[in-house]
Amino acid sequence: MRFRLPQPRTLERIPTGIPALDTLTSGGIPRGALTEIYGPASSGRTSLLFATLARVTANQEYGALIDTSDAFDPASAAEAGVHLSRVLWIRCGGNAEHALKAADLIVQAGGFGLIVMDLADTPPRTAARISLASWFRLRHAVERTPAALLVLAQTLNAKSCSQLQLELRTEEVRWSGEQFGKLLRGMRVHAESSKHHQAQAAAFEVHR
């Protein structure tokens, strides 16, 4: 009797439209899986979120944004190419538990190409209260759907439950103007993908 090892799933990807990141991630954000994007403030998390949402909504799909800390700026998203009419915006008033319940309901409801749980402005200690069992349940639920579940945060939270982990940090910031009237022109962001003790890195530009 021969025993065959189970073959790893081939996951369809959502391109971010950022060439360096799409190369780093073998095509973008995986569908039917949980992805964590984490890093400090001004590390490019929002730019990556908008780029991915723009791709999904331009493809006639719907996105769901679970906004834990009410930080989403629709005007900036629209400027980045996001079709707001195809985005379900759920505001949670700073309650991470409500955000987790909303994510669970949205994943089970279906009909979305991208589901984002934004914990980026949630204190790490608060985000860490979400149990590994809760992350495992979310991962298991999204595996049965064509949706990509994207979690933004300051640190890793789902850990072994995430298929892709992207750490972002700023390498260079460019300003224009005088000392007391400077405007942010752009930044260079370092992105590192790690999973199963393997890491790869890439860099990309964010323009303002």
PDB file of C-alpha atoms in Angstrom:
ATOM      1  CA  MET A   1       0.000   0.000   0.000  1.00  0.00           C
ATOM      2  CA  ARG A   2       1.319   3.412  -0.979  1.00  0.00           C
ATOM      3  CA  PHE A   3       0.747   6.496   1.093  1.00  0.00           C
ATOM      4  CA  ARG A   4       0.662   9.862  -0.645  1.00  0.00           C
ATOM      5  CA  LEU A   5       1.518  13.014   1.193  1.00  0.00           C
ATOM      6  CA  PRO A   6      -1.146  15.739   0.873  1.00  0.00           C
ATOM      7  CA  GLN A   7      -0.229  18.337  -1.716  1.00  0.00           C
ATOM      8  CA  PRO A   8      -0.075  21.991  -0.610  1.00  0.00           C
ATOM      9  CA  ARG A   9      -2.931  24.157  -1.866  1.00  0.00           C
ATOM     10  CA  THR A  10      -2.244  26.437  -4.802  1.00  0.00           C
ATOM     11  CA  LEU A  11      -3.756  29.732  -3.744  1.00  0.00           C
ATOM     12  CA  GLU A  12      -5.048  32.328  -6.168  1.00  0.00           C
ATOM     13  CA  ARG A  13      -3.593  35.767  -5.458  1.00  0.00           C
ATOM     14  CA  ILE A  14      -4.826  39.373  -5.502  1.00  0.00           C
ATOM     15  CA  PRO A  15      -2.083  41.536  -7.049  1.00  0.00           C
ATOM     16  CA  THR A  16      -1.304  44.670  -5.068  1.00  0.00           C
ATOM     17  CA  GLY A  17      -0.126  46.538  -8.150  1.00  0.00           C
ATOM     18  CA  ILE A  18       3.210  47.204  -6.406  1.00  0.00           C
ATOM     19  CA  PRO A  19       5.718  45.185  -8.495  1.00  0.00           C
ATOM     20  CA  ALA A  20       8.278  44.620  -5.720  1.00  0.00           C
ATOM     21  CA  LEU A  21       5.610  43.340  -3.333  1.00  0.00           C
ATOM     22  CA  ASP A  22       3.901  41.160  -5.916  1.00  0.00           C
ATOM     23  CA  THR A  23       7.264  39.550  -6.691  1.00  0.00           C
ATOM     24  CA  LEU A  24       8.007  39.107  -2.991  1.00  0.00           C
ATOM     25  CA  THR A  25       4.638  37.443  -2.332  1.00  0.00           C
ATOM     26  CA  SER A  26       4.566  35.299  -5.493  1.00  0.00           C
ATOM     27  CA  GLY A  27       1.716  37.292  -6.963  1.00  0.00           C
ATOM     28  CA  GLY A  28       0.062  39.232  -4.159  1.00  0.00           C
ATOM     29  CA  ILE A  29      -2.342  38.571  -1.275  1.00  0.00           C
ATOM     30  CA  PRO A  30      -3.557  34.924  -1.196  1.00  0.00           C
ATOM     31  CA  ARG A  31      -7.276  34.167  -1.406  1.00  0.00           C
ATOM     32  CA  GLY A  32      -8.803  31.623   0.935  1.00  0.00           C
ATOM     33  CA  ALA A  33      -6.194  32.507   3.539  1.00  0.00           C
ATOM     34  CA  LEU A  34      -5.320  34.937   6.319  1.00  0.00           C
ATOM     35  CA  THR A  35      -2.535  37.480   5.690  1.00  0.00           C
ATOM     36  CA  GLU A  36      -0.936  39.725   8.329  1.00  0.00           C
ATOM     37  CA  ILE A  37       0.632  43.061   7.419  1.00  0.00           C
ATOM     38  CA  TYR A  38       2.291  44.690  10.400  1.00  0.00           C
ATOM     39  CA  GLY A  39       4.637  47.514  11.300  1.00  0.00           C
ATOM     40  CA  PRO A  40       4.776  50.870  13.086  1.00  0.00           C
ATOM     41  CA  ALA A  41       2.873  53.992  12.098  1.00  0.00           C
ATOM     42  CA  SER A  42       3.851  55.516   8.719  1.00  0.00           C
ATOM     43  CA  SER A  43       5.375  52.243   7.526  1.00  0.00           C
ATOM     44  CA  GLY A  44       3.236  51.954   4.378  1.00  0.00           C
ATOM     45  CA  ARG A  45       0.394  49.810   5.755  1.00  0.00           C
ATOM     46  CA  THR A  46      -2.362  52.178   4.585  1.00  0.00           C
ATOM     47  CA  SER A  47      -0.817  52.610   1.126  1.00  0.00           C
ATOM     48  CA  LEU A  48      -0.694  48.838   0.695  1.00  0.00           C
ATOM     49  CA  LEU A  49      -4.292  48.536   1.918  1.00  0.00           C
ATOM     50  CA  PHE A  50      -5.526  51.154  -0.570  1.00  0.00           C
ATOM     51  CA  ALA A  51      -3.573  49.591  -3.445  1.00  0.00           C
ATOM     52  CA  THR A  52      -5.111  46.168  -2.776  1.00  0.00           C
ATOM     53  CA  LEU A  53      -8.625  47.550  -2.281  1.00  0.00           C
ATOM     54  CA  ALA A  54      -8.285  49.506  -5.528  1.00  0.00           C
ATOM     55  CA  ARG A  55      -7.380  46.318  -7.415  1.00  0.00           C
ATOM     56  CA  VAL A  56     -10.305  44.373  -5.942  1.00  0.00           C
ATOM     57  CA  THR A  57     -12.939  47.051  -6.541  1.00  0.00           C
ATOM     58  CA  ALA A  58     -11.646  47.771 -10.060  1.00  0.00           C
ATOM     59  CA  ASN A  59     -12.211  44.072 -10.769  1.00  0.00           C
ATOM     60  CA  GLN A  60     -15.926  44.492  -9.987  1.00  0.00           C
ATOM     61  CA  GLU A  61     -15.523  42.691  -6.634  1.00  0.00           C
ATOM     62  CA  TYR A  62     -16.607  43.918  -3.230  1.00  0.00           C
ATOM     63  CA  GLY A  63     -14.381  44.645  -0.280  1.00  0.00           C
ATOM     64  CA  ALA A  64     -15.237  44.809   3.414  1.00  0.00           C
ATOM     65  CA  LEU A  65     -13.239  47.065   5.731  1.00  0.00           C
ATOM     66  CA  ILE A  66     -13.618  46.405   9.452  1.00  0.00           C
ATOM     67  CA  ASP A  67     -12.327  49.671  10.895  1.00  0.00           C
ATOM     68  CA  THR A  68     -11.557  48.963  14.546  1.00  0.00           C
ATOM     69  CA  SER A  69     -10.438  52.480  15.511  1.00  0.00           C
ATOM     70  CA  ASP A  70     -12.507  54.553  13.044  1.00  0.00           C
ATOM     71  CA  ALA A  71      -9.319  55.590  11.223  1.00  0.00           C
ATOM     72  CA  PHE A  72     -10.410  55.020   7.598  1.00  0.00           C
ATOM     73  CA  ASP A  73     -10.285  58.124   5.356  1.00  0.00           C
ATOM     74  CA  PRO A  74     -12.661  57.606   2.395  1.00  0.00           C
ATOM     75  CA  ALA A  75     -11.336  60.654   0.512  1.00  0.00           C
ATOM     76  CA  SER A  76      -7.756  59.352   0.571  1.00  0.00           C
ATOM     77  CA  ALA A  77      -8.956  55.904  -0.462  1.00  0.00           C
ATOM     78  CA  ALA A  78     -10.861  57.350  -3.426  1.00  0.00           C
ATOM     79  CA  GLU A  79      -7.780  59.333  -4.497  1.00  0.00           C
ATOM     80  CA  ALA A  80      -5.836  56.041  -4.446  1.00  0.00           C
ATOM     81  CA  GLY A  81      -8.319  54.495  -6.883  1.00  0.00           C
ATOM     82  CA  VAL A  82     -10.664  52.656  -4.509  1.00  0.00           C
ATOM     83  CA  HIS A  83     -14.264  52.441  -5.778  1.00  0.00           C
ATOM     84  CA  LEU A  84     -16.050  53.319  -2.537  1.00  0.00           C
ATOM     85  CA  SER A  85     -19.421  52.094  -3.838  1.00  0.00           C
ATOM     86  CA  ARG A  86     -17.985  48.565  -3.675  1.00  0.00           C
ATOM     87  CA  VAL A  87     -16.646  48.842  -0.116  1.00  0.00           C
ATOM     88  CA  LEU A  88     -18.599  47.899   3.014  1.00  0.00           C
ATOM     89  CA  TRP A  89     -17.217  50.094   5.819  1.00  0.00           C
ATOM     90  CA  ILE A  90     -17.815  48.786   9.348  1.00  0.00           C
ATOM     91  CA  ARG A  91     -16.834  51.123  12.194  1.00  0.00           C
ATOM     92  CA  CYS A  92     -16.145  49.540  15.582  1.00  0.00           C
ATOM     93  CA  GLY A  93     -15.445  52.563  17.803  1.00  0.00           C
ATOM     94  CA  GLY A  94     -12.168  51.176  19.150  1.00  0.00           C
ATOM     95  CA  ASN A  95     -13.650  47.849  20.250  1.00  0.00           C
ATOM     96  CA  ALA A  96     -11.389  44.997  19.067  1.00  0.00           C
ATOM     97  CA  GLU A  97     -13.880  42.370  20.220  1.00  0.00           C
ATOM     98  CA  HIS A  98     -16.581  43.886  18.002  1.00  0.00           C
ATOM     99  CA  ALA A  99     -14.093  43.909  15.113  1.00  0.00           C
ATOM    100  CA  LEU A 100     -13.403  40.204  15.597  1.00  0.00           C
ATOM    101  CA  LYS A 101     -17.123  39.373  15.629  1.00  0.00           C
ATOM    102  CA  ALA A 102     -17.693  41.493  12.536  1.00  0.00           C
ATOM    103  CA  ALA A 103     -14.869  39.718  10.692  1.00  0.00           C
ATOM    104  CA  ASP A 104     -16.336  36.336  11.604  1.00  0.00           C
ATOM    105  CA  LEU A 105     -19.795  37.342  10.331  1.00  0.00           C
ATOM    106  CA  ILE A 106     -18.485  38.872   7.097  1.00  0.00           C
ATOM    107  CA  VAL A 107     -16.330  35.835   6.260  1.00  0.00           C
ATOM    108  CA  GLN A 108     -19.311  33.528   6.776  1.00  0.00           C
ATOM    109  CA  ALA A 109     -21.679  35.798   4.822  1.00  0.00           C
ATOM    110  CA  GLY A 110     -19.613  35.512   1.625  1.00  0.00           C
ATOM    111  CA  GLY A 111     -19.747  37.741  -1.431  1.00  0.00           C
ATOM    112  CA  PHE A 112     -16.505  39.628  -0.790  1.00  0.00           C
ATOM    113  CA  GLY A 113     -13.194  39.392  -2.618  1.00  0.00           C
ATOM    114  CA  LEU A 114     -11.226  41.101   0.157  1.00  0.00           C
ATOM    115  CA  ILE A 115     -11.993  41.361   3.869  1.00  0.00           C
ATOM    116  CA  VAL A 116      -9.776  43.697   5.895  1.00  0.00           C
ATOM    117  CA  MET A 117      -9.581  43.725   9.685  1.00  0.00           C
ATOM    118  CA  ASP A 118      -7.781  46.980  10.511  1.00  0.00           C
ATOM    119  CA  LEU A 119      -6.115  46.831  13.927  1.00  0.00           C
ATOM    120  CA  ALA A 120      -3.342  49.240  12.922  1.00  0.00           C
ATOM    121  CA  ASP A 121      -4.360  51.927  15.441  1.00  0.00           C
ATOM    122  CA  THR A 122      -5.285  49.430  18.152  1.00  0.00           C
ATOM    123  CA  PRO A 123      -2.748  49.240  21.019  1.00  0.00           C
ATOM    124  CA  PRO A 124      -0.721  45.999  20.692  1.00  0.00           C
ATOM    125  CA  ARG A 125      -1.711  44.947  24.217  1.00  0.00           C
ATOM    126  CA  THR A 126      -5.395  45.172  23.249  1.00  0.00           C
ATOM    127  CA  ALA A 127      -4.906  43.319  19.958  1.00  0.00           C
ATOM    128  CA  ALA A 128      -2.987  40.591  21.787  1.00  0.00           C
ATOM    129  CA  ARG A 129      -6.112  39.744  23.802  1.00  0.00           C
ATOM    130  CA  ILE A 130      -7.600  38.083  20.718  1.00  0.00           C
ATOM    131  CA  SER A 131      -6.959  34.410  21.356  1.00  0.00           C
ATOM    132  CA  LEU A 132      -5.123  32.077  19.008  1.00  0.00           C
ATOM    133  CA  ALA A 133      -8.292  29.956  18.965  1.00  0.00           C
ATOM    134  CA  SER A 134     -10.204  32.930  17.513  1.00  0.00           C
ATOM    135  CA  TRP A 135      -7.585  33.415  14.796  1.00  0.00           C
ATOM    136  CA  PHE A 136      -7.682  29.703  14.014  1.00  0.00           C
ATOM    137  CA  ARG A 137     -11.471  29.853  13.643  1.00  0.00           C
ATOM    138  CA  LEU A 138     -11.187  32.816  11.250  1.00  0.00           C
ATOM    139  CA  ARG A 139      -8.505  31.075   9.206  1.00  0.00           C
ATOM    140  CA  HIS A 140     -10.568  27.913   8.969  1.00  0.00           C
ATOM    141  CA  ALA A 141     -13.651  29.892   7.903  1.00  0.00           C
ATOM    142  CA  VAL A 142     -11.898  31.877   5.158  1.00  0.00           C
ATOM    143  CA  GLU A 143     -10.289  28.729   3.720  1.00  0.00           C
ATOM    144  CA  ARG A 144     -13.722  27.730   2.424  1.00  0.00           C
ATOM    145  CA  THR A 145     -14.192  31.004   0.520  1.00  0.00           C
ATOM    146  CA  PRO A 146     -12.590  32.846  -2.447  1.00  0.00           C
ATOM    147  CA  ALA A 147     -11.933  35.854  -0.206  1.00  0.00           C
ATOM    148  CA  ALA A 148      -8.601  37.117   1.066  1.00  0.00           C
ATOM    149  CA  LEU A 149      -8.609  38.008   4.776  1.00  0.00           C
ATOM    150  CA  LEU A 150      -6.128  40.798   5.468  1.00  0.00           C
ATOM    151  CA  VAL A 151      -5.209  41.892   9.014  1.00  0.00           C
ATOM    152  CA  LEU A 152      -3.351  45.176   9.583  1.00  0.00           C
ATOM    153  CA  ALA A 153      -1.662  45.679  12.943  1.00  0.00           C
ATOM    154  CA  GLN A 154       1.433  46.990  14.684  1.00  0.00           C
ATOM    155  CA  THR A 155       2.682  43.510  15.593  1.00  0.00           C
ATOM    156  CA  LEU A 156       1.986  39.896  14.654  1.00  0.00           C
ATOM    157  CA  ASN A 157      -1.178  38.533  16.258  1.00  0.00           C
ATOM    158  CA  ALA A 158      -2.477  35.510  14.328  1.00  0.00           C
ATOM    159  CA  LYS A 159       1.062  34.124  13.995  1.00  0.00           C
ATOM    160  CA  SER A 160       0.909  30.458  12.909  1.00  0.00           C
ATOM    161  CA  CYS A 161      -2.670  30.956  11.663  1.00  0.00           C
ATOM    162  CA  SER A 162      -1.582  33.355   8.901  1.00  0.00           C
ATOM    163  CA  GLN A 163      -0.540  32.080   5.492  1.00  0.00           C
ATOM    164  CA  LEU A 164       1.494  35.207   4.707  1.00  0.00           C
ATOM    165  CA  GLN A 165       3.218  37.627   7.086  1.00  0.00           C
ATOM    166  CA  LEU A 166       4.523  40.953   5.793  1.00  0.00           C
ATOM    167  CA  GLU A 167       6.520  43.252   8.048  1.00  0.00           C
ATOM    168  CA  LEU A 168       6.807  46.868   6.854  1.00  0.00           C
ATOM    169  CA  ARG A 169       9.172  49.566   8.041  1.00  0.00           C
ATOM    170  CA  THR A 170      10.268  52.933   6.686  1.00  0.00           C
ATOM    171  CA  GLU A 171      13.802  53.196   5.300  1.00  0.00           C
ATOM    172  CA  GLU A 172      13.781  56.779   3.982  1.00  0.00           C
ATOM    173  CA  VAL A 173      11.412  59.762   4.136  1.00  0.00           C
ATOM    174  CA  ARG A 174      11.535  62.639   1.613  1.00  0.00           C
ATOM    175  CA  TRP A 175      10.233  66.123   2.403  1.00  0.00           C
ATOM    176  CA  SER A 176       9.839  69.352   0.424  1.00  0.00           C
ATOM    177  CA  GLY A 177       9.466  72.952   1.562  1.00  0.00           C
ATOM    178  CA  GLU A 178      10.950  75.035   4.339  1.00  0.00           C
ATOM    179  CA  GLN A 179      11.630  73.969   7.902  1.00  0.00           C
ATOM    180  CA  PHE A 180       8.243  75.116   9.245  1.00  0.00           C
ATOM    181  CA  GLY A 181       6.191  74.275   6.150  1.00  0.00           C
ATOM    182  CA  LYS A 182       7.447  70.899   5.042  1.00  0.00           C
ATOM    183  CA  LEU A 183       5.305  68.535   3.020  1.00  0.00           C
ATOM    184  CA  LEU A 184       5.786  64.784   2.824  1.00  0.00           C
ATOM    185  CA  ARG A 185       6.706  63.883  -0.773  1.00  0.00           C
ATOM    186  CA  GLY A 186       7.291  60.174  -0.385  1.00  0.00           C
ATOM    187  CA  MET A 187       9.076  57.391   1.423  1.00  0.00           C
ATOM    188  CA  ARG A 188      10.963  54.192   0.757  1.00  0.00           C
ATOM    189  CA  VAL A 189       9.487  51.191   2.559  1.00  0.00           C
ATOM    190  CA  HIS A 190      11.190  47.916   3.417  1.00  0.00           C
ATOM    191  CA  ALA A 191       8.919  44.859   3.293  1.00  0.00           C
ATOM    192  CA  GLU A 192       9.916  41.466   4.649  1.00  0.00           C
ATOM    193  CA  SER A 193       7.910  38.276   4.185  1.00  0.00           C
ATOM    194  CA  SER A 194       8.427  35.525   6.739  1.00  0.00           C
ATOM    195  CA  LYS A 195       6.839  32.130   7.240  1.00  0.00           C
ATOM    196  CA  HIS A 196       8.144  28.778   8.402  1.00  0.00           C
ATOM    197  CA  HIS A 197      11.484  30.330   9.430  1.00  0.00           C
ATOM    198  CA  GLN A 198      12.145  31.680   5.931  1.00  0.00           C
ATOM    199  CA  ALA A 199      12.409  35.364   5.121  1.00  0.00           C
ATOM    200  CA  GLN A 200      12.639  37.420   1.937  1.00  0.00           C
ATOM    201  CA  ALA A 201      12.751  41.176   1.565  1.00  0.00           C
ATOM    202  CA  ALA A 202      11.882  43.868  -0.976  1.00  0.00           C
ATOM    203  CA  ALA A 203      11.568  47.648  -1.075  1.00  0.00           C
ATOM    204  CA  PHE A 204       8.978  49.930  -2.668  1.00  0.00           C
ATOM    205  CA  GLU A 205       8.166  53.619  -2.949  1.00  0.00           C
ATOM    206  CA  VAL A 206       5.171  55.375  -1.404  1.00  0.00           C
ATOM    207  CA  HIS A 207       4.332  58.779  -2.927  1.00  0.00           C
ATOM    208  CA  ARG A 208       2.139  61.439  -1.343  1.00  0.00           C
TER     209      ARG A 208
END
